[in-house]
Amino acid sequence: MNLILFGPPAAGKGTQAKRLVEERNMVQLSTGDMLRAAIASGSDLGKRVEGIMQRGELVSDEIVIELIESRLPEAEAAGGAIFDGFPRTLAQAQALDVMLEGRGRQIDLVVRLKVDDEVLTQRIAGRYAESGRPDDNPESFKVRLGAYNAQTAPLLPYYEGQGKLVEVDGMGSIASVAAAIDAALARA
């Protein structure tokens, strides 16, 4: 099963993905984690990515697709992937479909976590205070949320047209969101 967790920054995608990894042995393909790992490595790619992320901008499709493609064999061996933070654009969604189709696979379900922008702002402030992640500072977050609304949200009709989109209220407790996701997975 290949699943996309879809929603704006701080909607709870990472929390739910980690739970699904533990409970279903799926592989989480978090572009955010992959990009932060590239930065931590100090590689040339990491240095380029660091500047882009600190400005709150989206990393290029080419870089993100390359990172995802390198992890697909691991996900296939585990029986499925949870795409967290990818795709973010229509071009990435189409590239993912082509990549998976070439491997005899597909996206089975897209779960959209719906969360109010004000709640997101509160969540990100708390996360920044706890972790100090540079991409969670309030200025970068506003840019990231704007980029999501402008570039990523238009993917909803793409997946809805494929009959793969399920919406989950992300404003509830972690347990209630988890139960809604599990119910959607059971129907898929």
Coordinates of C-alpha atoms in Angstrom, one line a residue:
M1 CA 0.0 0.0 0.0
N2 CA 1.3 3.4 -1.0
L3 CA -0.2 6.3 1.0
I4 CA 0.2 10.1 0.8
L5 CA -0.4 12.1 3.9
F6 CA -1.4 15.5 2.6
G7 CA -1.7 18.7 4.5
P8 CA -0.1 22.0 5.3
P9 CA 3.1 22.3 7.5
A10 CA 2.4 21.3 11.1
A11 CA -0.9 19.5 10.3
G12 CA 0.4 16.3 12.0
K13 CA 1.6 14.3 9.0
G14 CA 4.9 13.3 10.6
T15 CA 3.2 12.2 13.8
Q16 CA 0.7 10.0 11.9
A17 CA 3.4 8.7 9.6
K18 CA 5.5 7.6 12.5
R19 CA 2.6 5.7 14.0
L20 CA 1.8 4.0 10.7
V21 CA 5.5 2.9 10.4
E22 CA 5.4 1.4 13.9
E23 CA 2.0 -0.3 13.5
R24 CA 2.1 -1.4 9.8
N25 CA 5.9 -1.6 9.1
M26 CA 5.6 0.8 6.2
V27 CA 8.5 3.1 5.2
Q28 CA 8.0 6.8 5.8
L29 CA 9.4 8.8 3.0
S30 CA 9.5 12.3 4.5
T31 CA 11.1 14.8 2.2
G32 CA 11.6 17.1 5.1
D33 CA 13.6 14.5 7.1
M34 CA 15.6 13.6 3.9
L35 CA 16.4 17.3 3.3
R36 CA 17.4 17.9 6.9
A37 CA 19.6 14.8 6.7
A38 CA 21.2 16.3 3.5
I39 CA 21.9 19.5 5.4
A40 CA 23.4 17.7 8.4
S41 CA 25.7 15.8 6.1
G42 CA 27.4 19.0 5.0
S43 CA 27.3 17.8 1.4
D44 CA 27.1 20.3 -1.5
L45 CA 23.5 19.3 -1.9
G46 CA 22.9 19.9 1.8
K47 CA 24.4 23.4 1.6
R48 CA 22.2 24.4 -1.4
V49 CA 19.1 22.9 0.3
E50 CA 19.9 24.8 3.6
G51 CA 19.7 28.2 2.1
I52 CA 16.5 27.4 0.2
M53 CA 14.8 26.0 3.4
Q54 CA 15.9 28.9 5.6
R55 CA 14.2 31.2 3.2
G56 CA 11.0 29.1 3.5
E57 CA 11.1 28.3 -0.2
L58 CA 10.3 24.9 -1.8
V59 CA 13.2 22.8 -2.9
S60 CA 13.3 22.0 -6.7
D61 CA 11.3 19.1 -8.0
E62 CA 14.5 17.5 -9.5
I63 CA 16.2 17.3 -6.1
V64 CA 13.1 16.0 -4.2
I65 CA 12.2 13.4 -6.9
E66 CA 15.8 12.2 -6.9
L67 CA 15.7 11.7 -3.1
I68 CA 12.3 9.9 -3.3
E69 CA 13.4 7.6 -6.1
S70 CA 16.5 6.5 -4.2
R71 CA 14.2 5.2 -1.3
L72 CA 11.6 3.4 -3.4
P73 CA 13.3 0.0 -3.3
E74 CA 13.3 0.1 0.5
A75 CA 9.6 1.0 0.6
E76 CA 8.7 -1.8 -1.8
A77 CA 10.6 -4.4 0.3
A78 CA 8.6 -3.3 3.3
G79 CA 5.3 -3.5 1.4
G80 CA 4.5 0.1 1.0
A81 CA 5.4 3.8 1.6
I82 CA 4.0 6.7 3.4
F83 CA 4.7 9.8 1.4
D84 CA 5.0 12.7 3.9
G85 CA 5.6 16.1 2.4
F86 CA 5.6 14.8 -1.2
P87 CA 4.3 15.5 -3.7
R88 CA 4.0 19.3 -3.2
T89 CA 3.3 20.2 -6.8
L90 CA 1.3 18.8 -9.8
A91 CA 4.6 18.1 -11.6
Q92 CA 5.8 16.1 -8.6
A93 CA 2.5 14.2 -8.4
Q94 CA 2.7 13.3 -12.1
A95 CA 6.4 12.3 -11.7
L96 CA 5.5 10.1 -8.8
D97 CA 2.7 8.4 -10.7
V98 CA 5.1 7.7 -13.6
M99 CA 7.9 6.5 -11.2
L100 CA 5.5 4.1 -9.5
E101 CA 3.8 2.9 -12.7
G102 CA 7.3 2.0 -14.0
R103 CA 7.7 -0.2 -11.0
G104 CA 4.2 -1.8 -11.3
R105 CA 2.9 0.3 -8.3
Q106 CA 0.6 3.2 -7.7
I107 CA -0.7 5.5 -5.0
D108 CA -3.5 3.7 -3.2
L109 CA -4.8 6.4 -0.9
V110 CA -4.3 10.2 -0.3
V111 CA -5.3 11.4 3.2
R112 CA -5.7 15.1 3.6
L113 CA -5.4 16.4 7.1
K114 CA -7.6 19.5 7.4
V115 CA -6.3 22.0 10.0
D116 CA -7.2 25.6 10.6
D117 CA -4.4 28.1 9.7
E118 CA -4.5 29.7 13.2
V119 CA -4.1 26.3 14.9
L120 CA -1.1 25.6 12.6
T121 CA 0.5 28.9 13.6
Q122 CA 0.1 27.9 17.3
R123 CA 1.5 24.4 16.6
I124 CA 4.5 25.7 14.8
A125 CA 5.3 28.3 17.5
G126 CA 5.3 25.5 20.1
R127 CA 7.5 23.2 17.8
Y128 CA 9.9 26.1 17.2
A129 CA 10.2 26.8 21.0
E130 CA 10.9 23.1 21.6
S131 CA 13.2 22.1 18.8
G132 CA 14.5 25.3 17.4
R133 CA 14.2 23.9 13.8
P134 CA 15.3 26.8 11.5
D135 CA 12.5 26.0 9.0
D136 CA 9.9 26.4 11.9
N137 CA 10.7 30.0 12.7
P138 CA 7.6 32.2 12.4
E139 CA 8.8 34.1 9.2
S140 CA 9.7 30.9 7.4
F141 CA 6.4 29.3 8.4
K142 CA 4.4 32.1 6.9
V143 CA 6.2 31.6 3.6
R144 CA 5.8 27.8 3.8
L145 CA 2.1 28.0 4.5
G146 CA 1.7 30.5 1.6
A147 CA 3.6 28.2 -0.7
Y148 CA 1.4 25.3 0.4
N149 CA -1.8 27.2 -0.2
A150 CA -0.6 28.4 -3.6
Q151 CA 1.3 25.4 -5.0
T152 CA 0.3 22.3 -3.1
A153 CA -3.4 22.6 -2.3
P154 CA -4.3 22.5 -6.0
L155 CA -3.3 18.9 -5.9
L156 CA -6.6 18.1 -4.3
P157 CA -8.6 18.0 -7.5
Y158 CA -5.8 15.8 -9.1
Y159 CA -6.2 13.1 -6.5
E160 CA -10.0 13.6 -6.1
G161 CA -10.3 12.9 -9.9
Q162 CA -8.5 9.6 -9.4
G163 CA -10.9 8.7 -6.6
K164 CA -8.0 8.4 -4.0
L165 CA -8.7 11.4 -1.8
V166 CA -10.1 11.1 1.7
E167 CA -10.3 14.1 4.1
V168 CA -9.7 13.7 7.8
D169 CA -10.3 16.4 10.4
G170 CA -6.8 17.1 11.7
M171 CA -8.0 19.3 14.5
G172 CA -8.9 16.4 16.9
S173 CA -6.6 14.4 19.2
I174 CA -3.8 12.3 17.8
A175 CA -5.9 9.2 18.6
S176 CA -9.0 10.5 16.8
V177 CA -7.0 11.5 13.8
A178 CA -5.3 8.0 13.9
A179 CA -8.7 6.3 14.1
A180 CA -10.0 8.2 11.1
I181 CA -6.9 7.4 9.0
D182 CA -7.1 3.7 10.0
A183 CA -10.8 3.6 8.9
A184 CA -9.8 5.1 5.5
L185 CA -7.0 2.5 5.1
A186 CA -9.5 -0.3 5.9
R187 CA -11.8 1.0 3.1
A188 CA -8.9 1.4 0.5

